[in-house]
């Protein structure tokens, strides 16, 4: 009879399902103890190549800082002057043979992950690579005060400076991630951008490289023999998401354990409301801005038809209500910077003069320079050309996409027509570096001190690298040099920096929109979380998950 | 939302009702007309369409705010209220106003693209069906190739290969990728019609091919063309919405129902109204178009049995 | 029959060939060759050299085309910039995901559509029929990605019943290594398949309803009923047999729709299938992947149509038509 046959079929099906479910509910056993744990970091950006001198992405730095060591690292205080506050890393100690001669003694326990010892030859090689024009590292300009790096024996390196200045130790150690000479010596310098090493690096740091699935994830595993102490977290995985919003969604859904910056107020709200997450506020090292291209797109010899005009730039800055834009996008988790500064920099202060928000003055300035709405369509024009330009930004940043639409309307009210070019992240970087844009919405993650980051972006030292807009003012260069030279004398340095930033502000090479106050979110089970503002994962190897709080994911060994 | 706005809204609804009622009255005399209105959803669909077209045309009056106007950017994402009928979006723009102006864009794109598609499809199908032989074979192979590539893929590629694509070019492209089905339909009709006596008579009287096609064949093939047009508008609107969602459709700040969904979806959890209402609008209009299209198909095709 | 089949096969191959040619020339003419000088996303030099030899980048266009076809025959599709691996590998990883999604969606589509269609036919003209019909019409008219967003919001974020996207738990189940992982995969599959399936089910339901009504009216059913057989059995056995035909047609029509829908759904749910691969490649201007994906999807669509035609002809030998008609301008 059909009914009993049906009933039997259903019963078998139910039985099978039950079996599967029970089988699936087995607890996977694996790692237990103090050195377990998998930390999944959700990130909206992906490294281009894991070779430190070649990439300038912040996410690359996050990953490579776990793979490669510096000679010494910044302390928690963030003090970049002198050498007292620095922590030994690759170098176990150092001394000054002369006012301009610095001698490092490398730790003999340091090993590359293929077994070779780390020697002074590696340090000399690294310096050579970083200063090589073929590699074209963005850190090259900060190393210009170092005359030579030589080796005295296999564990001793000598840095000779051209002159004495307060942040010389910082310059010597902060940028150089020491690379294995024996693996990179044979690779032609002009091919470093595509070197196979960059997709499967071999380092000497607390973690070693395991796998990189393009577009998906990068996995690192702890080196249990690391000479400065075995990292507690066994595995670290970066998962790449289309943008930061999706990253935070994954965090809240429990698919990820940490996010560097929550960014928006409702993300912070969601994270704080989630009982599984702990939030960690820290000084933000990021600032975002609209950068004008002062050179013609694709041709740096000619000025930009619109933005070569200083008055036009100044008018656009004055037409932007930065405070209210900030309120909309970032709420209380950012401040309007008084120039190209991040909140991390000590030179931040309310006394720095900048162009005010004054739409009336902006309108008058535009009219005075000949931009009037002669055909009544709401957009200003001059000699038959409308005041229109395209704003370039990546699709991966929800913040910048939000800002772009708000700015579009601000400018439209002022009589300027702005079209948005929202492109893929890799395409954005291509166009930015090649100078093929009118204006772009960019963000920078700054170092701990303005001495390195500021010149890289706003002086000719950054042409072809970070100075996308081709801004060049010799007065600013002079003031920056003076500020760097007088770094030990805080007051003098502050005055010089202030003058430099104010001069730059008068030139209006960009509209400085926001400087973030970061809030990171990490899963509560991770303890001993210390975040250094300039590089949030700098102390990752001290984070741990107590044995009684391990989850299934933490126990997976591989 | 002032009294004036409510009045105009009511007026649009009344106008739509009047249009439907009038149409019904007029069409009661003919058999197809009666068949059309036998579907309960047909009249409803016509009403929805008339209503949306009315408010799209009367947009400046029905919308209390200009569509680009960011009212108070420090306080975005306001929920629906008396002042903001459907709330404000993350850029503090009135959703209702943008919906109304967006109707212009979305309906306009749908209609224009369908016009392109139907025109090209009809032309190709008619030529192919009338002349037959190698003309027919070549054109139908072309149609096969066109049908083999997924439409959205072709559109994405086109947009990617050209750096900045103008809106009219996009509309043209959407239309040009959508005529293949229509051409098959028209071809089938023309193939069967060309054997009829009135065509032979016209040819005997010395009429040229073009005249025969236009004056004699096509008017009788009108039914499937009209139906495919009605159903096609809906597909075009959905396609535009999909493209806008991927970031390739109507550029900011011009509102279209598709890019309104894209603007609001990141805030769906806290401000569901920004993305939900445009989606509902699309669903309703496409549903109305489908209902009208189905009813038309039954009305104009006497061979089918009304179910 | 055999002659017809051969003709169809030849036509299908010709179509794929045409699409390959068009794509190749359009991409080359618009963009040029990969492995250009000093690109920002360069491939390793040995890979570039291999590409140069294989695809002949420094040679005239017709020669390049010839080499491309030869390479295609060997399954070589070039190297992807963005993914740093051979295009063929990336496609091979993505296709099964889209395939399972499409299959699951079709399952939902037909099961639900059939059930609803039968229900509607049985209740023809009454409230149940009208109500279901209108709801189905509404769902069929929704933008598929919008429905996906709504379902994601409700079921993944508010109710937390299903995961918010992705295909698996990447830590615990990087491969389908255990029954637990199979369940995990199915759990991730539910929402995207449901979204795609729902929109299609509405259309299927209308089709099935019409087909069922046809059958119900026919003489032999009345005769069978007169013989005293139970209503349900009559319906299920006789009607289902006749419902098979439309399913085959729908199967053939479903392929292009599925790819279109899949592109959007895979984006919303971060499902790593062909659609998402193609979209990302297009946005990143990763032309080898774009060309490869175009070739592959066309082949699949053409194959699907061919299979549908063959099945159709097998089931009903009277029919030998080109599938004319379609559904009004859609593709």
Short mmCIF file of C-alpha atoms in Angstrom, two decimals, chain A residues 7 14 24 62 97 126-127 170 179 181 186 239 269 284 290 301 311 339 346 360 377 431-432 523:
data_model
loop_
_atom_site.label_atom_id
_atom_site.label_comp_id
_atom_site.label_asym_id
_atom_site.label_seq_id
_atom_site.Cartn_x
_atom_site.Cartn_y
_atom_site.Cartn_z
CA UNK A 7 6.11 6.05 5.60
CA UNK A 14 14.90 10.79 8.65
CA UNK A 24 28.66 16.41 11.83
CA UNK A 62 50.42 44.91 8.54
CA UNK A 97 80.89 55.30 17.99
CA UNK A 126 68.39 45.91 2.41
CA UNK A 127 69.67 49.45 2.67
CA UNK A 170 64.19 56.57 13.92
CA UNK A 179 65.31 41.31 3.66
CA UNK A 181 70.05 38.90 0.66
CA UNK A 186 69.72 37.46 -7.95
CA UNK A 239 40.28 37.68 4.95
CA UNK A 269 27.42 51.04 17.83
CA UNK A 284 44.07 57.39 14.47
CA UNK A 290 40.52 65.46 -1.87
CA UNK A 301 55.14 69.05 -17.80
CA UNK A 311 42.51 80.74 -6.72
CA UNK A 339 46.00 70.30 7.16
CA UNK A 346 52.13 65.68 17.82
CA UNK A 360 30.13 83.55 -0.06
CA UNK A 377 22.27 76.03 -16.27
CA UNK A 431 45.53 55.90 -12.26
CA UNK A 432 46.70 57.70 -9.13
CA UNK A 523 36.76 39.20 19.81
#
